[in-house]
mmCIF file with all atom_site columns, C-alpha atoms and ligand atoms in Angstrom:
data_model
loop_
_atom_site.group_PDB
_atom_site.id
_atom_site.type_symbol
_atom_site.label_atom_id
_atom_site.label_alt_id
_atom_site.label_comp_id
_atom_site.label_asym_id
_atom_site.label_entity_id
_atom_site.label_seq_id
_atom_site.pdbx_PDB_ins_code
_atom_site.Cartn_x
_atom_site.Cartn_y
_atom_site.Cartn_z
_atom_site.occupancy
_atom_site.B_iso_or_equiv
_atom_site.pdbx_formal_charge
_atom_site.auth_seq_id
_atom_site.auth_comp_id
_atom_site.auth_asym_id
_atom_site.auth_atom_id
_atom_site.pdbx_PDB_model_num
ATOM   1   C  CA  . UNK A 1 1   ? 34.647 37.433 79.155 1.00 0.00 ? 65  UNK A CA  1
ATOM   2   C  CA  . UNK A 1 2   ? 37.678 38.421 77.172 1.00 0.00 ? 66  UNK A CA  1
ATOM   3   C  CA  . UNK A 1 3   ? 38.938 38.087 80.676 1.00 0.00 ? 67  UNK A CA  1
ATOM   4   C  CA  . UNK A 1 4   ? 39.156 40.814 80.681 1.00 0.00 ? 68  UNK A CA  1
ATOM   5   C  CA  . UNK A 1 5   ? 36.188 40.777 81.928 1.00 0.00 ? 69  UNK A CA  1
ATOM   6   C  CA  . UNK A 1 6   ? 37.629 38.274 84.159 1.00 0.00 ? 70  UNK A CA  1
ATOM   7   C  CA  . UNK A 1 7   ? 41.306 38.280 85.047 1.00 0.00 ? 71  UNK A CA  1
ATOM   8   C  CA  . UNK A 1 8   ? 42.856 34.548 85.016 1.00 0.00 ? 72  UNK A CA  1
ATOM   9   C  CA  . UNK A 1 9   ? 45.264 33.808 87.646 1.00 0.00 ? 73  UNK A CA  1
ATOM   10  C  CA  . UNK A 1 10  ? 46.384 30.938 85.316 1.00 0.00 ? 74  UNK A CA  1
ATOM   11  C  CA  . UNK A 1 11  ? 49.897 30.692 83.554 1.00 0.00 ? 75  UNK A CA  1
ATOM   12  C  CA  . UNK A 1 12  ? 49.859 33.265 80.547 1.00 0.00 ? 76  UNK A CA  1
ATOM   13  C  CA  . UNK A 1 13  ? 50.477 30.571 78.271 1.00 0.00 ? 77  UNK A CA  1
ATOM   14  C  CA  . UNK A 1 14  ? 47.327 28.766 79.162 1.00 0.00 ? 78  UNK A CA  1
ATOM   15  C  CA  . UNK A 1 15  ? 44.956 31.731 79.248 1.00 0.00 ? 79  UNK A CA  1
ATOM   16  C  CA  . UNK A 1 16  ? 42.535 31.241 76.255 1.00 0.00 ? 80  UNK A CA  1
ATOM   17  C  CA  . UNK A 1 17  ? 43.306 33.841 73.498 1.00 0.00 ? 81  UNK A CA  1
ATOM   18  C  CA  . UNK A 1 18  ? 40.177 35.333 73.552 1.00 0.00 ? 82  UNK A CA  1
ATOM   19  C  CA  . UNK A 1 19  ? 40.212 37.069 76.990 1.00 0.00 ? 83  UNK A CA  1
ATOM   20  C  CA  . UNK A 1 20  ? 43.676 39.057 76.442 1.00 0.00 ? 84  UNK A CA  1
ATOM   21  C  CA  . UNK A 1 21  ? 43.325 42.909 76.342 1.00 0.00 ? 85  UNK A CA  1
ATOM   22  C  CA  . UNK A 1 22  ? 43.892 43.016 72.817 1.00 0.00 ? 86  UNK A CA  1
ATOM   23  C  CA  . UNK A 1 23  ? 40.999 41.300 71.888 1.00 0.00 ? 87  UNK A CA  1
ATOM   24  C  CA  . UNK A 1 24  ? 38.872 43.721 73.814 1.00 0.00 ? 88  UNK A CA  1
ATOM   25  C  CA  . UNK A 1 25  ? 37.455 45.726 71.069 1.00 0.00 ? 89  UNK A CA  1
ATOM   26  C  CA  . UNK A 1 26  ? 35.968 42.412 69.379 1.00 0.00 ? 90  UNK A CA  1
ATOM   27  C  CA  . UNK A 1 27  ? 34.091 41.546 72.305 1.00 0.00 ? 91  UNK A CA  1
ATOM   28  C  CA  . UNK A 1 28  ? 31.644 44.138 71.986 1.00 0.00 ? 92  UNK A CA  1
ATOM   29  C  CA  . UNK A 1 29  ? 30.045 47.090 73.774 1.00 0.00 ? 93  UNK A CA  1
ATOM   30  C  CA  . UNK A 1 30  ? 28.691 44.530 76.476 1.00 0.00 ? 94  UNK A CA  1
ATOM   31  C  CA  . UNK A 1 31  ? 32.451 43.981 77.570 1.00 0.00 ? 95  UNK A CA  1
ATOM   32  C  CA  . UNK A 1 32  ? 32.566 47.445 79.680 1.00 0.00 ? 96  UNK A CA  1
ATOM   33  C  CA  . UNK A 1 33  ? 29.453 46.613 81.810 1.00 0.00 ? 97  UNK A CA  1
ATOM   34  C  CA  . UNK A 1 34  ? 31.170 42.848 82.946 1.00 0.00 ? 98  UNK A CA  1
ATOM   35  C  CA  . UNK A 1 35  ? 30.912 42.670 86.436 1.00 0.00 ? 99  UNK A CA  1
ATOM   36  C  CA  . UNK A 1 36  ? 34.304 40.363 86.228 1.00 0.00 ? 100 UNK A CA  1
ATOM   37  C  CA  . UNK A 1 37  ? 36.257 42.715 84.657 1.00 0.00 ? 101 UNK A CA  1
ATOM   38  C  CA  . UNK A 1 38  ? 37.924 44.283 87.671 1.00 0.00 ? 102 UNK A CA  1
ATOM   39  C  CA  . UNK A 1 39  ? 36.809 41.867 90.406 1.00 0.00 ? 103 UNK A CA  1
ATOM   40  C  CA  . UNK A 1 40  ? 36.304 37.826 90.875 1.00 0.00 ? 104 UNK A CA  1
ATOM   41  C  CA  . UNK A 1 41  ? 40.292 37.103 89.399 1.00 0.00 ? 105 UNK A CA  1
ATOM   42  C  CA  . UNK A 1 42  ? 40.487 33.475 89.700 1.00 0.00 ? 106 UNK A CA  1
ATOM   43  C  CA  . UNK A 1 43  ? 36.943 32.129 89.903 1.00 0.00 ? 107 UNK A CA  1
ATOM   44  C  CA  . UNK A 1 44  ? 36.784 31.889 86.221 1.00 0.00 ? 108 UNK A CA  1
ATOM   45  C  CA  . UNK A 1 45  ? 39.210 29.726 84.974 1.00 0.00 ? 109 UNK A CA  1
ATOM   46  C  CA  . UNK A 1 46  ? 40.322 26.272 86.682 1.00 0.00 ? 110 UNK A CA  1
ATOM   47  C  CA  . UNK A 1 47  ? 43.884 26.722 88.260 1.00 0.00 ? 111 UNK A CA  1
ATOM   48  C  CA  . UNK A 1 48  ? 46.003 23.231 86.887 1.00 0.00 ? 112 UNK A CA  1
ATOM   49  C  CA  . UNK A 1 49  ? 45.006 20.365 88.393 1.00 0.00 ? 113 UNK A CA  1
ATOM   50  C  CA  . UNK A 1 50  ? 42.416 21.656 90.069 1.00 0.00 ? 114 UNK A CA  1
ATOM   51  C  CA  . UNK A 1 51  ? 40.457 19.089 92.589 1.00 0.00 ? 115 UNK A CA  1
ATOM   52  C  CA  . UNK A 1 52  ? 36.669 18.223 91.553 1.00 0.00 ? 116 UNK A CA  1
ATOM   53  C  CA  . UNK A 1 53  ? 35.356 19.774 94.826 1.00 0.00 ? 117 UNK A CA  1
ATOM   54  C  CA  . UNK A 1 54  ? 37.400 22.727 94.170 1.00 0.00 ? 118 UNK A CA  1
ATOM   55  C  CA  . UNK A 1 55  ? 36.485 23.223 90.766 1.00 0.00 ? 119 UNK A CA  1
ATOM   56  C  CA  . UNK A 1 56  ? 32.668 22.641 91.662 1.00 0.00 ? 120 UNK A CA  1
ATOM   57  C  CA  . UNK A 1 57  ? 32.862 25.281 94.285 1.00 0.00 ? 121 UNK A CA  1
ATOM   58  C  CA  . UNK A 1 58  ? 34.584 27.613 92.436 1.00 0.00 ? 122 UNK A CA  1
ATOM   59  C  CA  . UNK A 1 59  ? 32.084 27.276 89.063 1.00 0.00 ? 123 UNK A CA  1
ATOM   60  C  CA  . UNK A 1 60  ? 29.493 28.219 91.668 1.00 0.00 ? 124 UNK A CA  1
ATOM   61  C  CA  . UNK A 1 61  ? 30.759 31.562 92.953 1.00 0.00 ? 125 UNK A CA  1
ATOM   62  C  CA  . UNK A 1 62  ? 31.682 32.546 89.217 1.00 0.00 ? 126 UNK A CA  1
ATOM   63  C  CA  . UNK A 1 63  ? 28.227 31.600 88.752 1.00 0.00 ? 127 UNK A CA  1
ATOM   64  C  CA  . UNK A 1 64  ? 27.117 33.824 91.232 1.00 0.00 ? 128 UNK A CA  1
ATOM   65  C  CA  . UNK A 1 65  ? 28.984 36.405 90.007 1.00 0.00 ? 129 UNK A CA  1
ATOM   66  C  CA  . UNK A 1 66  ? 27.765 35.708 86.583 1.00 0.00 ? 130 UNK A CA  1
ATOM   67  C  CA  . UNK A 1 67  ? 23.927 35.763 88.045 1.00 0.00 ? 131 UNK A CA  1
ATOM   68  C  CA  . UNK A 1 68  ? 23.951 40.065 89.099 1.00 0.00 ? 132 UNK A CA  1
ATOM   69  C  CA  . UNK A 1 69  ? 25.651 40.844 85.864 1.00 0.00 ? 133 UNK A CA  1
ATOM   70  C  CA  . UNK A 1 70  ? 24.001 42.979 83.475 1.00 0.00 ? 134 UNK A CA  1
ATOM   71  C  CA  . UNK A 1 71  ? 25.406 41.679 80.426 1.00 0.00 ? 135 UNK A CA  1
ATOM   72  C  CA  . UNK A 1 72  ? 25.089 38.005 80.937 1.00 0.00 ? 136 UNK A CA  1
ATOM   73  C  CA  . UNK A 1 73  ? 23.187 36.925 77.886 1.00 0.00 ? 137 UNK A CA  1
ATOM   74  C  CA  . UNK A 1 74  ? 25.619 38.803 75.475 1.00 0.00 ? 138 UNK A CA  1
ATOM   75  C  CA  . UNK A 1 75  ? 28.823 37.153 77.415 1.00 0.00 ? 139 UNK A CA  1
ATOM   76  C  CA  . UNK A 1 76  ? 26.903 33.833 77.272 1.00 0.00 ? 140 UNK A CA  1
ATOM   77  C  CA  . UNK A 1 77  ? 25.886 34.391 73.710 1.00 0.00 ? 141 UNK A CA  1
ATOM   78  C  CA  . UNK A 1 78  ? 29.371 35.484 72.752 1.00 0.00 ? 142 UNK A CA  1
ATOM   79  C  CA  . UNK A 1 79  ? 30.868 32.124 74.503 1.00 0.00 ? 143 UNK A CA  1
ATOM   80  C  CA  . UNK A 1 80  ? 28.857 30.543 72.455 1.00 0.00 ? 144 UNK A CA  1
ATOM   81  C  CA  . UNK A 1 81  ? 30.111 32.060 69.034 1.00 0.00 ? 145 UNK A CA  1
ATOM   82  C  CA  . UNK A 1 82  ? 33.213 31.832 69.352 1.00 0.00 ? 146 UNK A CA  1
ATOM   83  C  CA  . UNK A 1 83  ? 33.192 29.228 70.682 1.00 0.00 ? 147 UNK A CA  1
ATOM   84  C  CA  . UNK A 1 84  ? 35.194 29.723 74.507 1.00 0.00 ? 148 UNK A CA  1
ATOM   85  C  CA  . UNK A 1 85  ? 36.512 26.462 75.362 1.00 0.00 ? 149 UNK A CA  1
ATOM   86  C  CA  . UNK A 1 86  ? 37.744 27.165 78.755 1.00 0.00 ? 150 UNK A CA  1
ATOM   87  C  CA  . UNK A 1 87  ? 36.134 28.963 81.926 1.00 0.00 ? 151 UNK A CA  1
ATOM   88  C  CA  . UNK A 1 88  ? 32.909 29.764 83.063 1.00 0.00 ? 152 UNK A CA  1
ATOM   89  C  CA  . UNK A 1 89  ? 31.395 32.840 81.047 1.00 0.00 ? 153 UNK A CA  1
ATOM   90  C  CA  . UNK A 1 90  ? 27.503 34.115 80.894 1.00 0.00 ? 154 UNK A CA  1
ATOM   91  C  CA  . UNK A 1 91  ? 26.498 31.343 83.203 1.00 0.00 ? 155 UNK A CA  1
ATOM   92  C  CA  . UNK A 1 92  ? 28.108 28.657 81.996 1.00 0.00 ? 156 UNK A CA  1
ATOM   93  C  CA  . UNK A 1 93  ? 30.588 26.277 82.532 1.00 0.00 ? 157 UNK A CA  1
ATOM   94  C  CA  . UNK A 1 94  ? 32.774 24.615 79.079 1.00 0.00 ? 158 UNK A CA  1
ATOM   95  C  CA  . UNK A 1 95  ? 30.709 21.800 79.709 1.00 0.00 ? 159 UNK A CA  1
ATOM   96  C  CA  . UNK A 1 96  ? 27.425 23.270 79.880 1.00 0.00 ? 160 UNK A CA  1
ATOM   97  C  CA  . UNK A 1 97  ? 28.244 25.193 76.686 1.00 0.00 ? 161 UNK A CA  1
ATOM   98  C  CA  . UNK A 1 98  ? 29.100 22.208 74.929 1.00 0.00 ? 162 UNK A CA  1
ATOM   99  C  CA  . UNK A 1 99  ? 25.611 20.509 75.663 1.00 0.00 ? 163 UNK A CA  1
ATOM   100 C  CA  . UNK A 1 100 ? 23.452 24.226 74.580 1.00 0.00 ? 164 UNK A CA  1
ATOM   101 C  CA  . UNK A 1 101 ? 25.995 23.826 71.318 1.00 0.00 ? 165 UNK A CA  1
ATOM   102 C  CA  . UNK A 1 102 ? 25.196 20.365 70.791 1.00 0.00 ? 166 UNK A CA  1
ATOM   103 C  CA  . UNK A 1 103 ? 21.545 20.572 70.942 1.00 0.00 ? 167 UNK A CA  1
ATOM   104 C  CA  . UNK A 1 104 ? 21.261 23.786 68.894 1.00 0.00 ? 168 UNK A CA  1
ATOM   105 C  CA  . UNK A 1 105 ? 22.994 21.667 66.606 1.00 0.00 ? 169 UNK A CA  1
ATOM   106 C  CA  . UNK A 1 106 ? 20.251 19.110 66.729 1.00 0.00 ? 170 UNK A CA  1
ATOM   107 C  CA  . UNK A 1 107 ? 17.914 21.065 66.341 1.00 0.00 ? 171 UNK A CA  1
ATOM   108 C  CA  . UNK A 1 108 ? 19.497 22.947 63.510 1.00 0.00 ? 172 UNK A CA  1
ATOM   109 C  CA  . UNK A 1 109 ? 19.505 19.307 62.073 1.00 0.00 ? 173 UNK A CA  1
ATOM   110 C  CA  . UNK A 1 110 ? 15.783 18.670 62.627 1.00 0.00 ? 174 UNK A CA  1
ATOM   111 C  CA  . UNK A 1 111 ? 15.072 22.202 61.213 1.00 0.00 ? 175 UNK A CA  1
ATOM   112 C  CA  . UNK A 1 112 ? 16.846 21.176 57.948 1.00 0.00 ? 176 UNK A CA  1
ATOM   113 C  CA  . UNK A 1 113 ? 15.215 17.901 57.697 1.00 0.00 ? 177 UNK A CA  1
ATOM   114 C  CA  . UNK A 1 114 ? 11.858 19.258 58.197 1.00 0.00 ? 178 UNK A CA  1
ATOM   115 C  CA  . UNK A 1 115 ? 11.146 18.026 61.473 1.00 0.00 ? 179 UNK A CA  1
ATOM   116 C  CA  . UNK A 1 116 ? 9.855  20.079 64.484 1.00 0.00 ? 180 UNK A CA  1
ATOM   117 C  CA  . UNK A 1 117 ? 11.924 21.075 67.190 1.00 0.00 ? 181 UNK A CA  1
ATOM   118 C  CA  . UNK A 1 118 ? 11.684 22.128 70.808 1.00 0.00 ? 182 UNK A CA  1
ATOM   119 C  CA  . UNK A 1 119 ? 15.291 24.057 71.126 1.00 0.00 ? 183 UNK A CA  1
ATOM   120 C  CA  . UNK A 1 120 ? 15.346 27.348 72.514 1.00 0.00 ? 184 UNK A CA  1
ATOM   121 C  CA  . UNK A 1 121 ? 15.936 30.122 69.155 1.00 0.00 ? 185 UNK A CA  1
ATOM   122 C  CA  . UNK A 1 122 ? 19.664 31.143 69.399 1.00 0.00 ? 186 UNK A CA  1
ATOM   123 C  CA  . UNK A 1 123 ? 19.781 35.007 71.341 1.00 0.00 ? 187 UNK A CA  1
ATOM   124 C  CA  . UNK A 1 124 ? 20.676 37.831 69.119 1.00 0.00 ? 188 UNK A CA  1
HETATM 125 S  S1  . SF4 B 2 .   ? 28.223 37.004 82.681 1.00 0.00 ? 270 SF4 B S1  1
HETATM 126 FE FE1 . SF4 B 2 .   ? 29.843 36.340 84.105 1.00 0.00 ? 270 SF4 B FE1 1
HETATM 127 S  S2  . SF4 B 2 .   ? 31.632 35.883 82.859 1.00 0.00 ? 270 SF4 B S2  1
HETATM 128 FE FE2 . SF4 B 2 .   ? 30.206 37.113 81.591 1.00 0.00 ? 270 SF4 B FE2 1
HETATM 129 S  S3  . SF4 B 2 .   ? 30.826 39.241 81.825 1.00 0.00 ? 270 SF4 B S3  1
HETATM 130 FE FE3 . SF4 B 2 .   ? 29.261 38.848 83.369 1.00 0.00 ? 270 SF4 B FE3 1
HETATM 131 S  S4  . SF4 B 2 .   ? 30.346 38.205 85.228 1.00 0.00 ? 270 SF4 B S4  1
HETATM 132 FE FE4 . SF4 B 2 .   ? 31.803 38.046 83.516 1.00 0.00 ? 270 SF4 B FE4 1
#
């Protein structure tokens, strides 16, 4: 979320571009209905040198989070677009998003060479 939906607790300078207020309007109509944007400040993005059990637990509750919001599939969608490197958003951790990227790509791949594919078709 242009965290705004999410709030970062990290250093300004490290917050990723896309989630500053003045990229607000080019997140879309689903950006007002985020159930991050007020709450959850923190959960989102890893905190520098984070631990591994830390950074698991904390993926999970913005996962939870992520799991009673109404606009999910747009934020995930939109995460996907841009593409968001950092934080979890829609879901989805930077290294889950990487992996649905990768195989869209492959199957974007088999799709131009004729071959039959199993992917998922891309969301809006
Ligand atoms: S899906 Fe998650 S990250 Fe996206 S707007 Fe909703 S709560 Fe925020």
């Amino acid at each position: 979320m242009l965290h705004t939906p999410h709030q970062s607790l990290q250093a300004a300078a490290t917050i990723p571009v896309q989630r500053t207020p003045e990229r607000d309007d080019q997140a879309g109509p689903w950006h007002a209905d985020a159930v991050c944007r007020r709450d959850e400040a923190g959960l989102f993005f890893a905190p520098s040198k984070e631990p591994t059990a830390a950074r698991l637990s904390r993926e999970q509750a913005a996962k939870r989070v992520c799991a009673r919001c109404p606009v999910l599939v747009e934020c995930r969608e939109h995460a996907l677009v841009m593409p968001e490197p950092y934080g979890v958003w829609g879901g989805l951790t930077a290294a889950e998003r990487r992996v649905v990227l990768s195989r869209r790509r492959r199957a974007a791949q088999a799709a131009a060479a004729g071959q039959p594919t199993t992917e998922v078709p891309r969301i809006a």
